[in-house]
């Protein structure tokens, strides 16, 4: 199954992608995690992406499309995958179609902007494997330490309030049109993000039928 998770930054789509990945045994592919890794390793893609990411802007389409093209060609994607944070523009969605990739379903995790702003301060991400946490809603077992590897659960530099507002604006301008794109193809399901992550998980599994 080839799935896409759509939603504003901080909507919880990364967390839900991890749950569905574990349930369906298909890899979650987060362009944000891959770009952060590229920045950390100082690769060409990382160097060109960093300034955009620091401002909360989208990295140019050709950079992320190239990254995705290489990733979905890998062996572990042959039975499907879950795209988290890609596509983020209609051009990126079009690029997937042009690659001959037929998406089964796009799942939107819908959360109002005011709740996103409230939540972002508590979000933590593993600096090694990219797993998502929240100090109140999904805390790590040991404070500051990832549950899955020996990485540290840290706040992302772009989760500060000014950058969050800019990322939300970018989401509404550039990514929200994808709801219409997948809606018109009859491939969109919307899950209302709940206060409790477990409730969102149940609704997400129901929407996917897994
Ligand atoms: P995320 O972890 O998905 O919130 O992504 C973090 C940042 O990486 C975003 O604010 C963008 O700067 C960049 N990014 C991630 N995915 C994409 C994408 N599909 N297109 C363009 N930029 C992206």
Short mmCIF file of N, CA, C and O in Angstrom, two decimals, residues 15-87:
data_model
loop_
_atom_site.label_atom_id
_atom_site.label_comp_id
_atom_site.label_asym_id
_atom_site.label_seq_id
_atom_site.Cartn_x
_atom_site.Cartn_y
_atom_site.Cartn_z
N UNK A 15 3.92 10.97 13.82
CA UNK A 15 3.63 9.96 14.84
C UNK A 15 2.68 8.90 14.27
O UNK A 15 2.91 7.70 14.44
N UNK A 16 1.65 9.35 13.58
CA UNK A 16 0.69 8.39 13.02
C UNK A 16 1.34 7.54 11.92
O UNK A 16 1.07 6.35 11.81
N UNK A 17 2.24 8.17 11.15
CA UNK A 17 2.95 7.42 10.10
C UNK A 17 3.78 6.30 10.75
O UNK A 17 3.85 5.18 10.24
N UNK A 18 4.38 6.59 11.91
CA UNK A 18 5.18 5.56 12.60
C UNK A 18 4.28 4.40 13.07
O UNK A 18 4.63 3.23 12.93
N UNK A 19 3.08 4.73 13.60
CA UNK A 19 2.17 3.67 14.06
C UNK A 19 1.72 2.79 12.89
O UNK A 19 1.69 1.57 12.99
N UNK A 20 1.35 3.44 11.79
CA UNK A 20 0.85 2.67 10.64
C UNK A 20 1.98 1.84 10.05
O UNK A 20 1.78 0.69 9.64
N UNK A 21 3.18 2.40 10.05
CA UNK A 21 4.35 1.67 9.55
C UNK A 21 4.56 0.38 10.35
O UNK A 21 4.77 -0.70 9.78
N UNK A 22 4.48 0.49 11.67
CA UNK A 22 4.69 -0.68 12.52
C UNK A 22 3.58 -1.71 12.29
O UNK A 22 3.82 -2.92 12.23
N UNK A 23 2.35 -1.22 12.10
CA UNK A 23 1.22 -2.13 11.92
C UNK A 23 1.27 -2.84 10.56
O UNK A 23 1.00 -4.02 10.44
N UNK A 24 1.62 -2.07 9.52
CA UNK A 24 1.55 -2.63 8.16
C UNK A 24 2.89 -3.14 7.64
O UNK A 24 2.96 -3.69 6.54
N UNK A 25 3.94 -2.88 8.43
CA UNK A 25 5.28 -3.33 8.04
C UNK A 25 5.73 -2.75 6.70
O UNK A 25 6.23 -3.48 5.84
N UNK A 26 5.50 -1.46 6.52
CA UNK A 26 6.02 -0.74 5.35
C UNK A 26 6.75 0.50 5.89
O UNK A 26 6.35 1.04 6.93
N UNK A 27 7.82 0.95 5.22
CA UNK A 27 8.63 2.02 5.81
C UNK A 27 7.96 3.39 5.79
O UNK A 27 7.29 3.73 4.81
N UNK A 28 8.16 4.16 6.87
CA UNK A 28 7.73 5.57 6.83
C UNK A 28 8.86 6.37 6.19
O UNK A 28 10.03 6.14 6.50
N UNK A 29 8.52 7.27 5.29
CA UNK A 29 9.55 8.07 4.62
C UNK A 29 9.27 9.54 4.92
O UNK A 29 8.27 10.10 4.45
N UNK A 30 10.12 10.13 5.75
CA UNK A 30 9.92 11.53 6.13
C UNK A 30 10.98 12.38 5.45
O UNK A 30 12.17 12.24 5.73
N UNK A 31 10.54 13.25 4.54
CA UNK A 31 11.52 14.11 3.86
C UNK A 31 12.17 15.05 4.88
O UNK A 31 13.35 15.37 4.75
N UNK A 32 11.41 15.48 5.90
CA UNK A 32 11.99 16.36 6.93
C UNK A 32 13.16 15.65 7.63
O UNK A 32 14.24 16.22 7.78
N UNK A 33 12.95 14.38 8.04
CA UNK A 33 14.04 13.62 8.70
C UNK A 33 15.22 13.44 7.75
O UNK A 33 16.38 13.57 8.15
N UNK A 34 14.93 13.15 6.49
CA UNK A 34 16.02 12.93 5.53
C UNK A 34 16.80 14.22 5.29
O UNK A 34 18.03 14.21 5.19
N UNK A 35 16.09 15.34 5.24
CA UNK A 35 16.78 16.62 5.04
C UNK A 35 17.60 16.99 6.27
O UNK A 35 18.73 17.47 6.13
N UNK A 36 17.05 16.75 7.47
CA UNK A 36 17.83 17.07 8.69
C UNK A 36 19.10 16.23 8.75
O UNK A 36 20.16 16.71 9.12
N UNK A 37 18.99 14.99 8.32
CA UNK A 37 20.15 14.10 8.28
C UNK A 37 21.18 14.63 7.27
O UNK A 37 22.38 14.66 7.54
N UNK A 38 20.68 15.09 6.12
CA UNK A 38 21.58 15.62 5.08
C UNK A 38 22.28 16.88 5.57
O UNK A 38 23.47 17.09 5.32
N UNK A 39 21.55 17.72 6.33
CA UNK A 39 22.16 18.94 6.89
C UNK A 39 23.26 18.54 7.88
O UNK A 39 24.37 19.07 7.84
N UNK A 40 22.93 17.56 8.74
CA UNK A 40 23.89 17.11 9.75
C UNK A 40 25.17 16.56 9.09
O UNK A 40 26.27 16.83 9.55
N UNK A 41 24.98 15.84 7.98
CA UNK A 41 26.13 15.22 7.31
C UNK A 41 26.83 16.15 6.34
O UNK A 41 27.82 15.76 5.71
N UNK A 42 26.26 17.37 6.15
CA UNK A 42 26.90 18.34 5.26
C UNK A 42 26.93 17.92 3.80
O UNK A 42 27.84 18.30 3.06
N UNK A 43 25.93 17.14 3.35
CA UNK A 43 25.90 16.75 1.93
C UNK A 43 25.46 17.95 1.07
O UNK A 43 24.98 18.96 1.60
N UNK A 44 25.58 17.81 -0.26
CA UNK A 44 25.18 18.91 -1.15
C UNK A 44 23.70 19.26 -0.95
O UNK A 44 23.34 20.44 -0.86
N UNK A 45 22.85 18.21 -0.86
CA UNK A 45 21.41 18.47 -0.67
C UNK A 45 21.20 19.20 0.66
O UNK A 45 20.41 20.15 0.74
N UNK A 46 21.94 18.78 1.69
CA UNK A 46 21.81 19.40 3.01
C UNK A 46 22.23 20.86 2.99
O UNK A 46 21.55 21.73 3.55
N UNK A 47 23.35 21.12 2.30
CA UNK A 47 23.85 22.50 2.26
C UNK A 47 22.85 23.41 1.56
O UNK A 47 22.61 24.54 1.99
N UNK A 48 22.23 22.91 0.47
CA UNK A 48 21.29 23.79 -0.23
C UNK A 48 19.96 23.90 0.52
O UNK A 48 19.23 24.87 0.37
N UNK A 49 19.65 22.92 1.39
CA UNK A 49 18.35 22.93 2.08
C UNK A 49 18.35 23.78 3.36
O UNK A 49 17.32 24.33 3.76
N UNK A 50 19.48 23.90 4.00
CA UNK A 50 19.53 24.43 5.38
C UNK A 50 18.88 25.81 5.53
O UNK A 50 18.05 26.01 6.42
N UNK A 51 19.22 26.74 4.66
CA UNK A 51 18.71 28.11 4.82
C UNK A 51 17.18 28.13 4.71
O UNK A 51 16.50 28.85 5.46
N UNK A 52 16.63 27.34 3.80
CA UNK A 52 15.17 27.29 3.64
C UNK A 52 14.53 26.73 4.91
O UNK A 52 13.53 27.25 5.41
N UNK A 53 15.12 25.66 5.43
CA UNK A 53 14.55 25.01 6.62
C UNK A 53 14.61 25.94 7.83
O UNK A 53 13.65 26.02 8.59
N UNK A 54 15.71 26.64 7.98
CA UNK A 54 15.85 27.55 9.13
C UNK A 54 14.78 28.64 9.10
O UNK A 54 14.30 29.07 10.14
N UNK A 55 14.39 29.07 7.90
CA UNK A 55 13.37 30.13 7.78
C UNK A 55 11.95 29.57 7.85
O UNK A 55 11.00 30.33 7.92
N UNK A 56 11.82 28.26 7.74
CA UNK A 56 10.47 27.67 7.72
C UNK A 56 9.88 27.66 6.33
O UNK A 56 8.68 27.48 6.14
N UNK A 57 10.75 27.88 5.31
CA UNK A 57 10.28 27.83 3.92
C UNK A 57 10.42 26.42 3.37
O UNK A 57 11.17 25.61 3.94
N UNK A 58 9.79 26.16 2.25
CA UNK A 58 9.97 24.86 1.61
C UNK A 58 11.29 24.84 0.85
O UNK A 58 11.69 25.83 0.24
N UNK A 59 11.93 23.70 0.89
CA UNK A 59 13.14 23.45 0.11
C UNK A 59 12.68 23.31 -1.35
O UNK A 59 11.58 22.80 -1.60
N UNK A 60 13.49 23.77 -2.33
CA UNK A 60 13.02 23.70 -3.73
C UNK A 60 12.60 22.29 -4.15
O UNK A 60 13.21 21.29 -3.74
N UNK A 61 11.57 22.25 -4.98
CA UNK A 61 10.98 20.98 -5.42
C UNK A 61 12.03 20.01 -5.96
O UNK A 61 12.02 18.83 -5.63
N UNK A 62 12.97 20.52 -6.80
CA UNK A 62 13.89 19.58 -7.47
C UNK A 62 14.76 18.83 -6.45
O UNK A 62 15.10 17.67 -6.64
N UNK A 63 15.07 19.50 -5.31
CA UNK A 63 15.91 18.84 -4.29
C UNK A 63 15.13 17.69 -3.65
O UNK A 63 15.60 16.54 -3.61
N UNK A 64 13.91 17.97 -3.18
CA UNK A 64 13.14 16.92 -2.48
C UNK A 64 12.65 15.84 -3.43
O UNK A 64 12.63 14.65 -3.07
N UNK A 65 12.32 16.22 -4.65
CA UNK A 65 11.85 15.20 -5.61
C UNK A 65 12.99 14.21 -5.88
O UNK A 65 12.78 12.99 -5.91
N UNK A 66 14.22 14.73 -6.01
CA UNK A 66 15.38 13.87 -6.22
C UNK A 66 15.58 12.90 -5.06
O UNK A 66 15.82 11.70 -5.26
N UNK A 67 15.43 13.42 -3.84
CA UNK A 67 15.61 12.59 -2.64
C UNK A 67 14.56 11.46 -2.62
O UNK A 67 14.87 10.30 -2.36
N UNK A 68 13.31 11.81 -2.92
CA UNK A 68 12.22 10.82 -2.88
C UNK A 68 12.39 9.76 -3.98
O UNK A 68 12.18 8.57 -3.75
N UNK A 69 12.78 10.22 -5.14
CA UNK A 69 12.96 9.30 -6.27
C UNK A 69 13.96 8.20 -5.88
O UNK A 69 13.71 7.01 -6.10
N UNK A 70 15.08 8.59 -5.28
CA UNK A 70 16.10 7.60 -4.87
C UNK A 70 15.56 6.69 -3.77
O UNK A 70 15.80 5.49 -3.77
N UNK A 71 14.82 7.29 -2.83
CA UNK A 71 14.37 6.52 -1.67
C UNK A 71 13.34 5.45 -2.04
O UNK A 71 13.42 4.31 -1.58
N UNK A 72 12.34 5.82 -2.86
CA UNK A 72 11.28 4.83 -3.17
C UNK A 72 11.77 3.72 -4.10
O UNK A 72 11.11 2.70 -4.25
N UNK A 73 12.95 3.95 -4.70
CA UNK A 73 13.51 2.90 -5.57
C UNK A 73 14.21 1.81 -4.75
O UNK A 73 14.60 0.79 -5.30
N UNK A 74 14.35 2.02 -3.45
CA UNK A 74 15.06 1.03 -2.63
C UNK A 74 14.19 -0.20 -2.35
O UNK A 74 12.95 -0.12 -2.36
N UNK A 75 14.88 -1.29 -2.09
CA UNK A 75 14.26 -2.61 -1.94
C UNK A 75 13.12 -2.62 -0.90
O UNK A 75 12.07 -3.23 -1.12
N UNK A 76 13.32 -1.95 0.24
CA UNK A 76 12.31 -2.02 1.32
C UNK A 76 10.99 -1.33 0.94
O UNK A 76 10.02 -1.42 1.68
N UNK A 77 10.96 -0.63 -0.20
CA UNK A 77 9.73 0.06 -0.60
C UNK A 77 8.89 -0.76 -1.59
O UNK A 77 7.87 -0.28 -2.07
N UNK A 78 9.36 -1.98 -1.90
CA UNK A 78 8.69 -2.71 -2.99
C UNK A 78 7.25 -3.10 -2.65
O UNK A 78 6.42 -3.20 -3.54
N UNK A 79 6.92 -3.28 -1.36
CA UNK A 79 5.54 -3.62 -1.00
C UNK A 79 4.74 -2.40 -0.54
O UNK A 79 3.63 -2.54 -0.03
N UNK A 80 5.34 -1.22 -0.67
CA UNK A 80 4.62 -0.01 -0.29
C UNK A 80 5.43 0.85 0.65
O UNK A 80 6.54 0.47 1.05
N UNK A 81 4.88 2.01 0.99
CA UNK A 81 5.57 2.96 1.87
C UNK A 81 4.58 4.02 2.33
O UNK A 81 3.46 4.10 1.81
N UNK A 82 5.02 4.78 3.32
CA UNK A 82 4.17 5.86 3.85
C UNK A 82 4.96 7.16 3.72
O UNK A 82 6.03 7.30 4.32
N UNK A 83 4.46 8.07 2.93
CA UNK A 83 5.14 9.35 2.76
C UNK A 83 4.64 10.34 3.82
O UNK A 83 3.44 10.58 3.93
N UNK A 84 5.59 10.86 4.59
CA UNK A 84 5.26 11.81 5.65
C UNK A 84 5.98 13.11 5.34
O UNK A 84 7.21 13.17 5.41
N UNK A 85 5.22 14.12 4.92
CA UNK A 85 5.85 15.42 4.61
C UNK A 85 6.20 15.55 3.13
O UNK A 85 6.85 16.52 2.73
N UNK A 86 5.78 14.63 2.33
CA UNK A 86 5.92 14.69 0.87
C UNK A 86 4.70 14.03 0.26
O UNK A 86 4.34 12.94 0.72
N UNK A 87 4.06 14.59 -0.75
CA UNK A 87 4.34 15.88 -1.38
C UNK A 87 3.86 17.05 -0.53
O UNK A 87 2.97 16.90 0.30
#
